PDB file of C-alpha atoms in Angstrom:
ATOM      1  CA  MET A 287     179.163   1.264  95.517  1.00 59.00           C
ATOM      2  CA  GLY A 288     182.210  -0.839  96.122  1.00 64.00           C
ATOM      3  CA  PRO A 289     183.788  -3.353  93.810  1.00 69.00           C
ATOM      4  CA  ARG A 290     181.524  -6.184  92.788  1.00 67.00           C
ATOM      5  CA  ILE A 291     182.491  -9.648  93.932  1.00 69.00           C
ATOM      6  CA  GLY A 292     182.236 -12.340  91.267  1.00 65.00           C
ATOM      7  CA  ALA A 293     179.631 -15.032  91.696  1.00 73.00           C
ATOM      8  CA  ILE A 294     180.741 -18.621  92.183  1.00 73.00           C
ATOM      9  CA  GLN A 295     178.732 -21.518  90.822  1.00 80.00           C
ATOM     10  CA  LYS A 296     176.643 -23.285  93.419  1.00 78.00           C
ATOM     11  CA  ASP A 297     177.651 -26.766  92.296  1.00 79.00           C
ATOM     12  CA  LEU A 298     181.319 -25.858  92.756  1.00 82.00           C
ATOM     13  CA  VAL A 299     180.788 -24.497  96.260  1.00 82.00           C
ATOM     14  CA  CYS A 300     178.626 -27.447  97.320  1.00 85.00           C
ATOM     15  CA  ARG A 301     181.100 -30.096  96.180  1.00 88.00           C
ATOM     16  CA  PRO A 302     182.908 -32.028  98.899  1.00 88.00           C
ATOM     17  CA  TYR A 303     186.198 -30.519  99.984  1.00 86.00           C
ATOM     18  CA  GLU A 304     188.067 -33.568  98.668  1.00 89.00           C
ATOM     19  CA  GLU A 305     186.698 -32.863  95.164  1.00 89.00           C
ATOM     20  CA  GLY A 306     187.850 -29.245  95.130  1.00 85.00           C
ATOM     21  CA  GLY A 307     184.719 -27.629  96.547  1.00 83.00           C
ATOM     22  CA  LEU A 308     184.119 -25.844  99.809  1.00 86.00           C
ATOM     23  CA  GLY A 309     182.048 -28.657 101.307  1.00 85.00           C
ATOM     24  CA  LEU A 310     179.010 -26.447 101.960  1.00 86.00           C
ATOM     25  CA  ARG A 311     175.536 -27.916 101.951  1.00 86.00           C
ATOM     26  CA  ASP A 312     173.021 -27.003  99.287  1.00 87.00           C
ATOM     27  CA  VAL A 313     170.642 -24.805 101.268  1.00 88.00           C
ATOM     28  CA  GLN A 314     167.705 -25.404  98.906  1.00 89.00           C
ATOM     29  CA  ASN A 315     167.977 -29.180  99.260  1.00 90.00           C
ATOM     30  CA  LEU A 316     168.404 -28.902 103.018  1.00 92.00           C
ATOM     31  CA  ASN A 317     165.334 -26.663 103.293  1.00 93.00           C
ATOM     32  CA  GLN A 318     163.264 -29.062 101.190  1.00 93.00           C
ATOM     33  CA  ALA A 319     164.347 -32.005 103.344  1.00 93.00           C
ATOM     34  CA  LEU A 320     163.507 -30.244 106.611  1.00 94.00           C
ATOM     35  CA  MET A 321     160.133 -29.015 105.333  1.00 94.00           C
ATOM     36  CA  SER A 322     159.356 -32.518 104.048  1.00 93.00           C
ATOM     37  CA  LYS A 323     159.992 -33.856 107.541  1.00 93.00           C
ATOM     38  CA  HIS A 324     157.423 -31.421 108.934  1.00 93.00           C
ATOM     39  CA  LEU A 325     154.904 -32.472 106.297  1.00 93.00           C
ATOM     40  CA  TRP A 326     155.621 -36.140 107.018  1.00 92.00           C
ATOM     41  CA  ASP A 327     154.885 -35.523 110.713  1.00 93.00           C
ATOM     42  CA  VAL A 328     151.471 -34.150 109.715  1.00 92.00           C
ATOM     43  CA  ILE A 329     150.758 -37.052 107.347  1.00 88.00           C
ATOM     44  CA  ARG A 330     151.505 -39.681 109.963  1.00 87.00           C
ATOM     45  CA  GLY A 331     149.718 -37.678 112.684  1.00 87.00           C
ATOM     46  CA  LYS A 332     152.627 -37.370 115.109  1.00 88.00           C
ATOM     47  CA  GLN A 333     151.031 -37.538 118.548  1.00 87.00           C
ATOM     48  CA  ASP A 334     153.425 -35.522 120.716  1.00 91.00           C
ATOM     49  CA  SER A 335     153.749 -32.461 118.486  1.00 92.00           C
ATOM     50  CA  ILE A 336     152.030 -29.185 119.335  1.00 94.00           C
ATOM     51  CA  TRP A 337     152.690 -27.967 115.793  1.00 92.00           C
ATOM     52  CA  VAL A 338     150.949 -31.003 114.232  1.00 93.00           C
ATOM     53  CA  ASP A 339     147.965 -30.515 116.561  1.00 94.00           C
ATOM     54  CA  TRP A 340     147.778 -26.854 115.507  1.00 93.00           C
ATOM     55  CA  ILE A 341     147.897 -27.806 111.804  1.00 92.00           C
ATOM     56  CA  PHE A 342     145.018 -30.257 112.233  1.00 92.00           C
ATOM     57  CA  GLN A 343     142.890 -27.729 114.138  1.00 92.00           C
ATOM     58  CA  ASN A 344     143.615 -24.594 112.116  1.00 90.00           C
ATOM     59  CA  ARG A 345     144.673 -25.606 108.620  1.00 91.00           C
ATOM     60  CA  LEU A 346     143.228 -29.025 107.846  1.00 91.00           C
ATOM     61  CA  ARG A 347     140.064 -29.177 109.944  1.00 88.00           C
ATOM     62  CA  ASP A 348     137.968 -31.777 108.036  1.00 87.00           C
ATOM     63  CA  GLN A 349     140.543 -32.351 105.301  1.00 88.00           C
ATOM     64  CA  THR A 350     143.654 -34.418 104.843  1.00 88.00           C
ATOM     65  CA  VAL A 351     147.039 -33.200 103.673  1.00 89.00           C
ATOM     66  CA  TRP A 352     146.214 -34.690 100.262  1.00 88.00           C
ATOM     67  CA  THR A 353     142.912 -32.818  99.835  1.00 88.00           C
ATOM     68  CA  ALA A 354     143.940 -29.443 101.309  1.00 89.00           C
ATOM     69  CA  SER A 355     143.914 -26.539  98.864  1.00 87.00           C
ATOM     70  CA  GLU A 356     147.188 -24.843  97.946  1.00 84.00           C
ATOM     71  CA  LYS A 357     145.289 -21.628  97.261  1.00 86.00           C
ATOM     72  CA  LYS A 358     144.326 -20.988 100.875  1.00 82.00           C
ATOM     73  CA  GLY A 359     146.595 -20.263 103.777  1.00 85.00           C
ATOM     74  CA  SER A 360     149.866 -18.510 104.372  1.00 89.00           C
ATOM     75  CA  TRP A 361     152.851 -18.478 102.058  1.00 92.00           C
ATOM     76  CA  SER A 362     154.668 -21.052 104.195  1.00 90.00           C
ATOM     77  CA  TRP A 363     151.636 -23.386 104.286  1.00 91.00           C
ATOM     78  CA  ARG A 364     151.303 -23.232 100.489  1.00 92.00           C
ATOM     79  CA  LYS A 365     155.020 -23.999 100.086  1.00 93.00           C
ATOM     80  CA  LEU A 366     154.653 -26.937 102.462  1.00 93.00           C
ATOM     81  CA  LEU A 367     151.724 -28.332 100.476  1.00 92.00           C
ATOM     82  CA  LYS A 368     153.718 -28.122  97.252  1.00 93.00           C
ATOM     83  CA  LEU A 369     156.060 -30.739  98.708  1.00 93.00           C
ATOM     84  CA  ARG A 370     153.293 -33.348  98.571  1.00 92.00           C
ATOM     85  CA  ALA A 371     154.455 -34.332  95.086  1.00 91.00           C
ATOM     86  CA  VAL A 372     157.958 -35.013  96.402  1.00 90.00           C
ATOM     87  CA  LEU A 373     156.643 -37.167  99.245  1.00 89.00           C
ATOM     88  CA  LEU A 374     154.369 -39.136  96.916  1.00 87.00           C
ATOM     89  CA  LEU A 375     157.443 -40.498  95.180  1.00 89.00           C
ATOM     90  CA  HIS A 376     158.570 -42.122  98.436  1.00 85.00           C
ATOM     91  CA  ILE A 377     155.314 -43.404  99.969  1.00 80.00           C
ATOM     92  CA  GLN A 378     154.390 -47.067  99.968  1.00 76.00           C
ATOM     93  CA  TYR A 379     151.091 -48.390 101.283  1.00 71.00           C
ATOM     94  CA  ARG A 380     150.413 -51.494 103.294  1.00 70.00           C
ATOM     95  CA  ILE A 381     146.717 -52.170 102.860  1.00 73.00           C
ATOM     96  CA  GLY A 382     146.175 -54.549 105.783  1.00 69.00           C
ATOM     97  CA  ASP A 383     142.473 -55.098 106.457  1.00 72.00           C
ATOM     98  CA  GLY A 384     141.454 -52.021 104.400  1.00 66.00           C
ATOM     99  CA  VAL A 385     139.506 -50.324 107.202  1.00 72.00           C
ATOM    100  CA  ASN A 386     141.358 -46.984 106.962  1.00 71.00           C
ATOM    101  CA  LEU A 387     141.803 -46.958 103.184  1.00 71.00           C
ATOM    102  CA  SER A 388     140.023 -44.303 101.137  1.00 70.00           C
ATOM    103  CA  LEU A 389     140.254 -44.611  97.368  1.00 66.00           C
ATOM    104  CA  TRP A 390     138.936 -41.044  97.006  1.00 65.00           C
ATOM    105  CA  LYS A 391     141.134 -39.208  99.521  1.00 62.00           C
ATOM    106  CA  ASP A 392     144.377 -41.184  99.702  1.00 62.00           C
ATOM    107  CA  PRO A 393     146.874 -40.566  96.917  1.00 58.00           C
TER     108      PRO A 393
END
């Protein structure tokens, strides 16, 4: 084995260049943001997405994103469903006429 390279703290590396960091993005935050966008596309039922259509047909079937079980499905699907809690913090409802509102299934 060769010489071991010392680890650098993530917060130092991810600081902006002007503040003495390297200006790199935090990969964990970036991944969470991109996965949240995919989940948001499913929640709003994006019409022109093959991936969203596949999710509705193969993963959700007669469920919603909010009622789907985290125990079933692939590793990536379970990780995606864990982001529901993050999205809940940013969702606001407009009730309107109340036709599509479900007190039992909507968060």
